[in-house]
PDB file of C-alpha atoms and ligand atoms in Angstrom:
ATOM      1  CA  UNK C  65       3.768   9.929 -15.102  1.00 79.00           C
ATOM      2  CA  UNK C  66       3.489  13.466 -13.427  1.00 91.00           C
ATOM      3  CA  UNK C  67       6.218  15.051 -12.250  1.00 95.00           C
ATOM      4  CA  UNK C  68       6.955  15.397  -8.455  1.00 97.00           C
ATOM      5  CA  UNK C  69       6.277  18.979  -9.010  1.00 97.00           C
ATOM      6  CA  UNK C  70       3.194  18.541 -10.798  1.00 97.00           C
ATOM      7  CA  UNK C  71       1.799  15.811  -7.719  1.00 98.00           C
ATOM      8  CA  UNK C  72       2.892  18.771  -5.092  1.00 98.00           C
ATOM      9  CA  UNK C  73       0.638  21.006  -6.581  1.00 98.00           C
ATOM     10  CA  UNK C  74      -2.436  18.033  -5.979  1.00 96.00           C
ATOM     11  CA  UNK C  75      -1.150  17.326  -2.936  1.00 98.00           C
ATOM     12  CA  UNK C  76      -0.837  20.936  -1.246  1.00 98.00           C
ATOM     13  CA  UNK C  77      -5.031  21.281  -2.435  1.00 98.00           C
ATOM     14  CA  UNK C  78      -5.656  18.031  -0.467  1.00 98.00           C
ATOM     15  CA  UNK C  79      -3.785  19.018   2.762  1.00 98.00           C
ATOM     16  CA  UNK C  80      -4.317  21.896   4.911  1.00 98.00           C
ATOM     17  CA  UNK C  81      -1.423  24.537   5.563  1.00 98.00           C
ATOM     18  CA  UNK C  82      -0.021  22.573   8.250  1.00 98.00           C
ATOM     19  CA  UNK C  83       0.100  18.943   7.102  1.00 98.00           C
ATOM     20  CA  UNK C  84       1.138  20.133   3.727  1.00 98.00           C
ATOM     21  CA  UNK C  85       4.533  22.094   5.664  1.00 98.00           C
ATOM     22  CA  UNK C  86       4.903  18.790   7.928  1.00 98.00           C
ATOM     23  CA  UNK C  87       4.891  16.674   4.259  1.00 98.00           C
ATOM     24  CA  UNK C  88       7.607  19.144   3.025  1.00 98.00           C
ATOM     25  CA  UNK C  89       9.700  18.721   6.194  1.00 98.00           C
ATOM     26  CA  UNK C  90       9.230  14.481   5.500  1.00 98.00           C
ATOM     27  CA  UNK C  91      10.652  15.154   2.275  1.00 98.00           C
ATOM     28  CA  UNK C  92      13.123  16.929   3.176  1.00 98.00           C
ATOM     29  CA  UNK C  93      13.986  14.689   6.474  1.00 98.00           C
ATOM     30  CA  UNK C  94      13.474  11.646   3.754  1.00 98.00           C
ATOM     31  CA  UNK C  95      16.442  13.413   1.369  1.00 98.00           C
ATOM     32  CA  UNK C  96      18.813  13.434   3.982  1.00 98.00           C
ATOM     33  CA  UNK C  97      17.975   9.758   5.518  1.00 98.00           C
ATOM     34  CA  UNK C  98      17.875   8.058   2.067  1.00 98.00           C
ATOM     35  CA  UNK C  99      21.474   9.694   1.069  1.00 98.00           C
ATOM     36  CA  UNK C 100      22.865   9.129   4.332  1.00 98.00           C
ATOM     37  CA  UNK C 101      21.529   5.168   4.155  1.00 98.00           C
ATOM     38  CA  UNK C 102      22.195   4.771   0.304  1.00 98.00           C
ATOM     39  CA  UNK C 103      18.460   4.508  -0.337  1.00 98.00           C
ATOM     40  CA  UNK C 104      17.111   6.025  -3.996  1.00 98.00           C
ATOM     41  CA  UNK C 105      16.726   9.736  -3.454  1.00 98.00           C
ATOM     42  CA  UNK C 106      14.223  10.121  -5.601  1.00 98.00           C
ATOM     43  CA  UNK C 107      11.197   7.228  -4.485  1.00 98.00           C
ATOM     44  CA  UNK C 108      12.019   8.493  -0.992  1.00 98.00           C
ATOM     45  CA  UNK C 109      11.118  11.948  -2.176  1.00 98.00           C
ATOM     46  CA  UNK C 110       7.957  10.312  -3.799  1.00 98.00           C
ATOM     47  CA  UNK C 111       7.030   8.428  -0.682  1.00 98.00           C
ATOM     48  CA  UNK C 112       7.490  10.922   1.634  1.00 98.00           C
ATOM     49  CA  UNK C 113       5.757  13.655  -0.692  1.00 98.00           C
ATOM     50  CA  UNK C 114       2.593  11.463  -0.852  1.00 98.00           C
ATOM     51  CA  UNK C 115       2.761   9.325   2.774  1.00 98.00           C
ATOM     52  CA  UNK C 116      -0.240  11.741   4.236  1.00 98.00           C
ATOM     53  CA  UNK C 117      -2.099  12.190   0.758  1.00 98.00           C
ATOM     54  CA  UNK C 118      -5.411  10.696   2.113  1.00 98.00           C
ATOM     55  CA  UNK C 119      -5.016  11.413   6.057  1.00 98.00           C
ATOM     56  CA  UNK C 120      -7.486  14.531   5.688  1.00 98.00           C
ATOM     57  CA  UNK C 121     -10.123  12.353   3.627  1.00 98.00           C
ATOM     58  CA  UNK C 122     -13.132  11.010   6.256  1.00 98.00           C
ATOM     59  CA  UNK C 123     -12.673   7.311   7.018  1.00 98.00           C
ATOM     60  CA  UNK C 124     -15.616   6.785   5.560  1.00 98.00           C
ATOM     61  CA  UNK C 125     -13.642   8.109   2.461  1.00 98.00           C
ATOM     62  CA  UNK C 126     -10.531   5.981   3.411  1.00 97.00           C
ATOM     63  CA  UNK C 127     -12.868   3.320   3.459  1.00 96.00           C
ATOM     64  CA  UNK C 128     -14.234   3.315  -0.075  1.00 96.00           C
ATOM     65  CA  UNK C 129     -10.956   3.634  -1.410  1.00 95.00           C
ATOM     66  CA  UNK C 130      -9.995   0.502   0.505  1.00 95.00           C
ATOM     67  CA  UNK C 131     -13.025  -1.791  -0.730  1.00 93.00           C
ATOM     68  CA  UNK C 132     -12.777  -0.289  -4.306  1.00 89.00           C
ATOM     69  CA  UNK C 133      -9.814  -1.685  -4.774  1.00 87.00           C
ATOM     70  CA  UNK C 134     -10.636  -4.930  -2.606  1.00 79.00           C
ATOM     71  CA  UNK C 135      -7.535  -4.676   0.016  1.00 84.00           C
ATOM     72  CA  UNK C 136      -8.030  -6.797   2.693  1.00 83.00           C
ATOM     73  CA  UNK C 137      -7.372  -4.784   6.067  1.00 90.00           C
ATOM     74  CA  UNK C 138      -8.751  -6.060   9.306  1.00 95.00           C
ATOM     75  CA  UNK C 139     -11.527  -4.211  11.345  1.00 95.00           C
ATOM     76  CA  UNK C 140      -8.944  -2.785  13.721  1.00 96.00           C
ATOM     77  CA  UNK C 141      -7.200  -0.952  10.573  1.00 97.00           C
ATOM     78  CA  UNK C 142     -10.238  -0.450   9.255  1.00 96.00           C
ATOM     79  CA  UNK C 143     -12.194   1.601  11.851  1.00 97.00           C
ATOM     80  CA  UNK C 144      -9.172   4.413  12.896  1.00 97.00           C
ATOM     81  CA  UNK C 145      -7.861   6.809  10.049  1.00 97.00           C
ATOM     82  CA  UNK C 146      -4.681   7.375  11.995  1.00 96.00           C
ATOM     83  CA  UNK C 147      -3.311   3.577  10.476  1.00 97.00           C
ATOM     84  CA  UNK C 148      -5.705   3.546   7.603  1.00 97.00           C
ATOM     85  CA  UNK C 149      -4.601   6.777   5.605  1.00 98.00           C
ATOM     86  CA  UNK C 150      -1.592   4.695   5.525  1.00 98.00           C
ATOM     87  CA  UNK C 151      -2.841   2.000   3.034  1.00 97.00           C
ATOM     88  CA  UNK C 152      -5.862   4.525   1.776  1.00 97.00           C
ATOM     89  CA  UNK C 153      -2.757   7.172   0.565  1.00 98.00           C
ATOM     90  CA  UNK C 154      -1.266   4.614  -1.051  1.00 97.00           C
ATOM     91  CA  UNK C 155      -4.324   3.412  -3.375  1.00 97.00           C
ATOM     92  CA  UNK C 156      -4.965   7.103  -3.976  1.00 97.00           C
ATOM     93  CA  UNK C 157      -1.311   7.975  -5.252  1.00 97.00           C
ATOM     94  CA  UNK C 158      -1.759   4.995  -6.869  1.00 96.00           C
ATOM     95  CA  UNK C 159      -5.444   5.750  -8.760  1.00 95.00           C
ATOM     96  CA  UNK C 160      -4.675   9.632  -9.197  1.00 96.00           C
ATOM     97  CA  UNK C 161      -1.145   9.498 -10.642  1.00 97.00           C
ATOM     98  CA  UNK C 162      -0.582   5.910 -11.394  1.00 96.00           C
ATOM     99  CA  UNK C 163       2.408   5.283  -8.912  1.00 97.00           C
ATOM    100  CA  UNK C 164       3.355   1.296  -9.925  1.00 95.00           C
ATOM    101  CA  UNK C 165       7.202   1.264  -8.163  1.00 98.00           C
ATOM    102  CA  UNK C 166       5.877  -1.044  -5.374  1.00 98.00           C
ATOM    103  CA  UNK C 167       8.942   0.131  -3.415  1.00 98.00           C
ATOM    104  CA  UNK C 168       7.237   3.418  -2.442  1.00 98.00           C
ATOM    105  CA  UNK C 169       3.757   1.906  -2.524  1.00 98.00           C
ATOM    106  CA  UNK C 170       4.475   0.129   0.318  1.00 98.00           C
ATOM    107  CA  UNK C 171       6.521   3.127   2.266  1.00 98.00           C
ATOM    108  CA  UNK C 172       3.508   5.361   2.087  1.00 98.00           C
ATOM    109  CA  UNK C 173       1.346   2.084   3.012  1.00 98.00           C
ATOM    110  CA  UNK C 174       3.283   1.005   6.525  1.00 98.00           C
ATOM    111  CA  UNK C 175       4.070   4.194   7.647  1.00 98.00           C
ATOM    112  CA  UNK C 176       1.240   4.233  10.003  1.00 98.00           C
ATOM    113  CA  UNK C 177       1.946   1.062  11.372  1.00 97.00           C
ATOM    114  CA  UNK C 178       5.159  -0.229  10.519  1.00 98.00           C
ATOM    115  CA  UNK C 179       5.382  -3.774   9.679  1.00 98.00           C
ATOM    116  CA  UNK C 180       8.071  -6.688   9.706  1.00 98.00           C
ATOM    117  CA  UNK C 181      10.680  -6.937   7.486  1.00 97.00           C
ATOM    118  CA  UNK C 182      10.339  -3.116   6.723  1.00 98.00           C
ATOM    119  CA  UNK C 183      12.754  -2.414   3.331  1.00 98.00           C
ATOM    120  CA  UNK C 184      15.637   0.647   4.428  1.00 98.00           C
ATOM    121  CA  UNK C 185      12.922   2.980   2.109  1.00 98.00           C
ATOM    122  CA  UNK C 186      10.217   2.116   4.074  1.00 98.00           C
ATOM    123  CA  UNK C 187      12.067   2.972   7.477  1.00 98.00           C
ATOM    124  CA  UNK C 188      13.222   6.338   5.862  1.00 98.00           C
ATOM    125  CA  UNK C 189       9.777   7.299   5.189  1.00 98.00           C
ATOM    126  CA  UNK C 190       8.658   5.703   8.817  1.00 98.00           C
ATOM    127  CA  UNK C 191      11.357   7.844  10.629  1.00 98.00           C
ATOM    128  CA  UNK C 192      11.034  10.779   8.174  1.00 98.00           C
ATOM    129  CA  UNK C 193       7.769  11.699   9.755  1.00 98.00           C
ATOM    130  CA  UNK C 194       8.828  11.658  13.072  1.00 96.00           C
ATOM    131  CA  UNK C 195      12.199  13.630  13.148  1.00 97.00           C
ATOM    132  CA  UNK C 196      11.254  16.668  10.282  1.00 98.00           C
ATOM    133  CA  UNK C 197      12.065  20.058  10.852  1.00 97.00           C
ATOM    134  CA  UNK C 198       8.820  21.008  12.407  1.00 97.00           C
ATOM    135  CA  UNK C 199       8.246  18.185  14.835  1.00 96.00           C
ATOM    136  CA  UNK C 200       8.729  19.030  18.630  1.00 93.00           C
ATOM    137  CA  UNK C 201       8.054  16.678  21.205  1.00 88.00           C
ATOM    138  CA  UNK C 202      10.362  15.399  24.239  1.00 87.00           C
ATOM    139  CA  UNK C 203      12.917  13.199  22.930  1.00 90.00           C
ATOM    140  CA  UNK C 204      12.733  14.156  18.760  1.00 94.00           C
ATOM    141  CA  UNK C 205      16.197  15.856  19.566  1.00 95.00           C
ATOM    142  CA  UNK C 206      17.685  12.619  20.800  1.00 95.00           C
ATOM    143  CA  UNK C 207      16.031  10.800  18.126  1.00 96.00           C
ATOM    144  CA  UNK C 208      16.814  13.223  15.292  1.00 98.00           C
ATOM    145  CA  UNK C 209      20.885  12.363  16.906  1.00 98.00           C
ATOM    146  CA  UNK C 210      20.248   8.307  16.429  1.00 98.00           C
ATOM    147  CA  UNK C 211      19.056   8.640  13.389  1.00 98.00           C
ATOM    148  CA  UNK C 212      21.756   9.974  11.613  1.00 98.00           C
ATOM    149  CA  UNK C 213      23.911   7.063  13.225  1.00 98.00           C
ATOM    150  CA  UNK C 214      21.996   4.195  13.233  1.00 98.00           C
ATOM    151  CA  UNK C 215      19.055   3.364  11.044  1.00 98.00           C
ATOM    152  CA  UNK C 216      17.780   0.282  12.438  1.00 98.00           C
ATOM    153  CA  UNK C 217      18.107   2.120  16.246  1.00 98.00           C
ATOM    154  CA  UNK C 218      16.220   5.117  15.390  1.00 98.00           C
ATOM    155  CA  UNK C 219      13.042   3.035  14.028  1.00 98.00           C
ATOM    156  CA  UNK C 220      13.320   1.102  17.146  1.00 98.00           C
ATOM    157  CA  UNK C 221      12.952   3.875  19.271  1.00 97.00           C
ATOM    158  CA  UNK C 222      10.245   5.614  17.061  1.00 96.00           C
ATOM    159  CA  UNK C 223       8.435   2.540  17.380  1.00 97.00           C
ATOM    160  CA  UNK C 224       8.921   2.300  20.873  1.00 96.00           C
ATOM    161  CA  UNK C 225       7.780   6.353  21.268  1.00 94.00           C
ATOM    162  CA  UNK C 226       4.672   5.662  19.730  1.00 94.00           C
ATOM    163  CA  UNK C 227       4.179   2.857  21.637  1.00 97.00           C
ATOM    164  CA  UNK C 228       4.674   4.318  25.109  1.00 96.00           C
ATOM    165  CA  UNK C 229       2.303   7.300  23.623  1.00 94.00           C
ATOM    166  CA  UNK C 230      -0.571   4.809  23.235  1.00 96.00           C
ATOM    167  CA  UNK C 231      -0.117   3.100  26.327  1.00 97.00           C
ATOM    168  CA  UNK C 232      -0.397   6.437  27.951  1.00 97.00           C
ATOM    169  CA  UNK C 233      -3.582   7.580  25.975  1.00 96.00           C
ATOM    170  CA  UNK C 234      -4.960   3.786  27.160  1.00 97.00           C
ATOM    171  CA  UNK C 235      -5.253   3.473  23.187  1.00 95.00           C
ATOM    172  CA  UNK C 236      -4.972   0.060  21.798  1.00 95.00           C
ATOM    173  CA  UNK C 237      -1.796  -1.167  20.308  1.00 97.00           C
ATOM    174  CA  UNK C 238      -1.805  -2.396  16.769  1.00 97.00           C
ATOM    175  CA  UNK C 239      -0.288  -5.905  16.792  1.00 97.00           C
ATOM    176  CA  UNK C 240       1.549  -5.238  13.284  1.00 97.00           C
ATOM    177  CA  UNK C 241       3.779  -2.413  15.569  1.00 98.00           C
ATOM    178  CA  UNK C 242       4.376  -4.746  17.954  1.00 98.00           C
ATOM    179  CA  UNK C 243       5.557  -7.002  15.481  1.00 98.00           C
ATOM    180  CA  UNK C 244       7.373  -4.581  14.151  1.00 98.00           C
ATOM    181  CA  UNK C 245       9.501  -3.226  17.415  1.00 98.00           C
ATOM    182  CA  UNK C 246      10.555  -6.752  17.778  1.00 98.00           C
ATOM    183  CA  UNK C 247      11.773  -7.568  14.496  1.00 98.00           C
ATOM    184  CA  UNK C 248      13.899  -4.276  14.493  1.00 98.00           C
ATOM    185  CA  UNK C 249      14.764  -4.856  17.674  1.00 98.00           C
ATOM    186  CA  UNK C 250      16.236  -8.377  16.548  1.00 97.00           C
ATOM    187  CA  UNK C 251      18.269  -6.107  13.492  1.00 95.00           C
ATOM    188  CA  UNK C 252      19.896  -4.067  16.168  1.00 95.00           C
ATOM    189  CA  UNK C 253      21.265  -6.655  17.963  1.00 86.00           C
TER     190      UNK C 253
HETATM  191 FE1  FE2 P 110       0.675   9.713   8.338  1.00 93.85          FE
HETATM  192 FE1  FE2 P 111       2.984  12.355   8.407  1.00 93.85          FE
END
């Protein structure tokens, strides 16, 4: 297997400037969650280094990768890149540097959309991308706070974020988030 150096180098030619800073703040946002939660240090370094891998591929691109390797994913994941780079990323770390820990297969796959029963890695990796050093939007101060005292709270309210966000775009909701919210809303009661 490469080395996470060596899959940096890949992934910094597949990104433009920008994503490829906001992947090194995940990483580094993904250090500090999975040492402050007892999660392994290094897959969350692997999952967060490779959660956007295929989010600047077309989704016609995201698409192949998906029926190439036969996934199932319904039409609704299948027709917006912002949820499918989720599972697309993960069949491309998994075809261009043979990732097989199915731990952070999964975190780069539900990152998008969250899930239920989400493992503590993949709610790092989830919460990683919102809070890292170069995010700025109303309330990632008050969520950056929560998350380094509750995990289970901070997902909640990242889920409920994004929610409100696509309520106020009059986007549709991706029943899998719902989901989601309400399971970890059950965990932090
Ligand atoms: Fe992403
Ligand atoms: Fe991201």
């Amino acid at each position: 297997m490469l080395s996470f150096d060596e899959i940096q180098v890949s992934v910094s030619q597949w990104l433009s400037k920008k994503r490829f800073k906001h992947t090194l703040g995940v990483v580094e946002s993904a250090t500090h969650l999975a040492e402050l939660y007892g999660v392994d240090v290094e897959k969350a370094r692997l999952a967060a280094l490779l959660h956007d891998c295929a989010k600047e591929l077309s989704l016609k691109e995201m698409q192949k990768l998906v029926s190439a390797e036969s996934y199932e994913a319904d039409q609704e994941l299948l027709s917006n890149g912002n949820l499918l780079h989720g599972l697309a990323g993960m069949i491309r770390a998994k075809q261009e540097f043979s990732i097989s820990d199915n731990e952070v297969l999964e975190a780069i796959r539900v990152h998008t959309t969250g899930k239920v029963h989400m493992s503590k890695l993949d709610k790092v990796i989830f919460l990683a991308d919102y809070i890292e050093p170069n995010r700025d939007f109303p309330g990632v101060d008050e969520l950056r706070k929560v998350a380094d005292q509750n995990l289970d709270k901070a997902v909640l309210l990242g889920f409920d974020n994004t929610i409100i966000h696509l309520i106020e775009q009059k986007q549709s909701i991706y029943p899998l988030t719902i989901l989601g919210r309400n399971d970890v809303l059950q965990s932090c009661k």
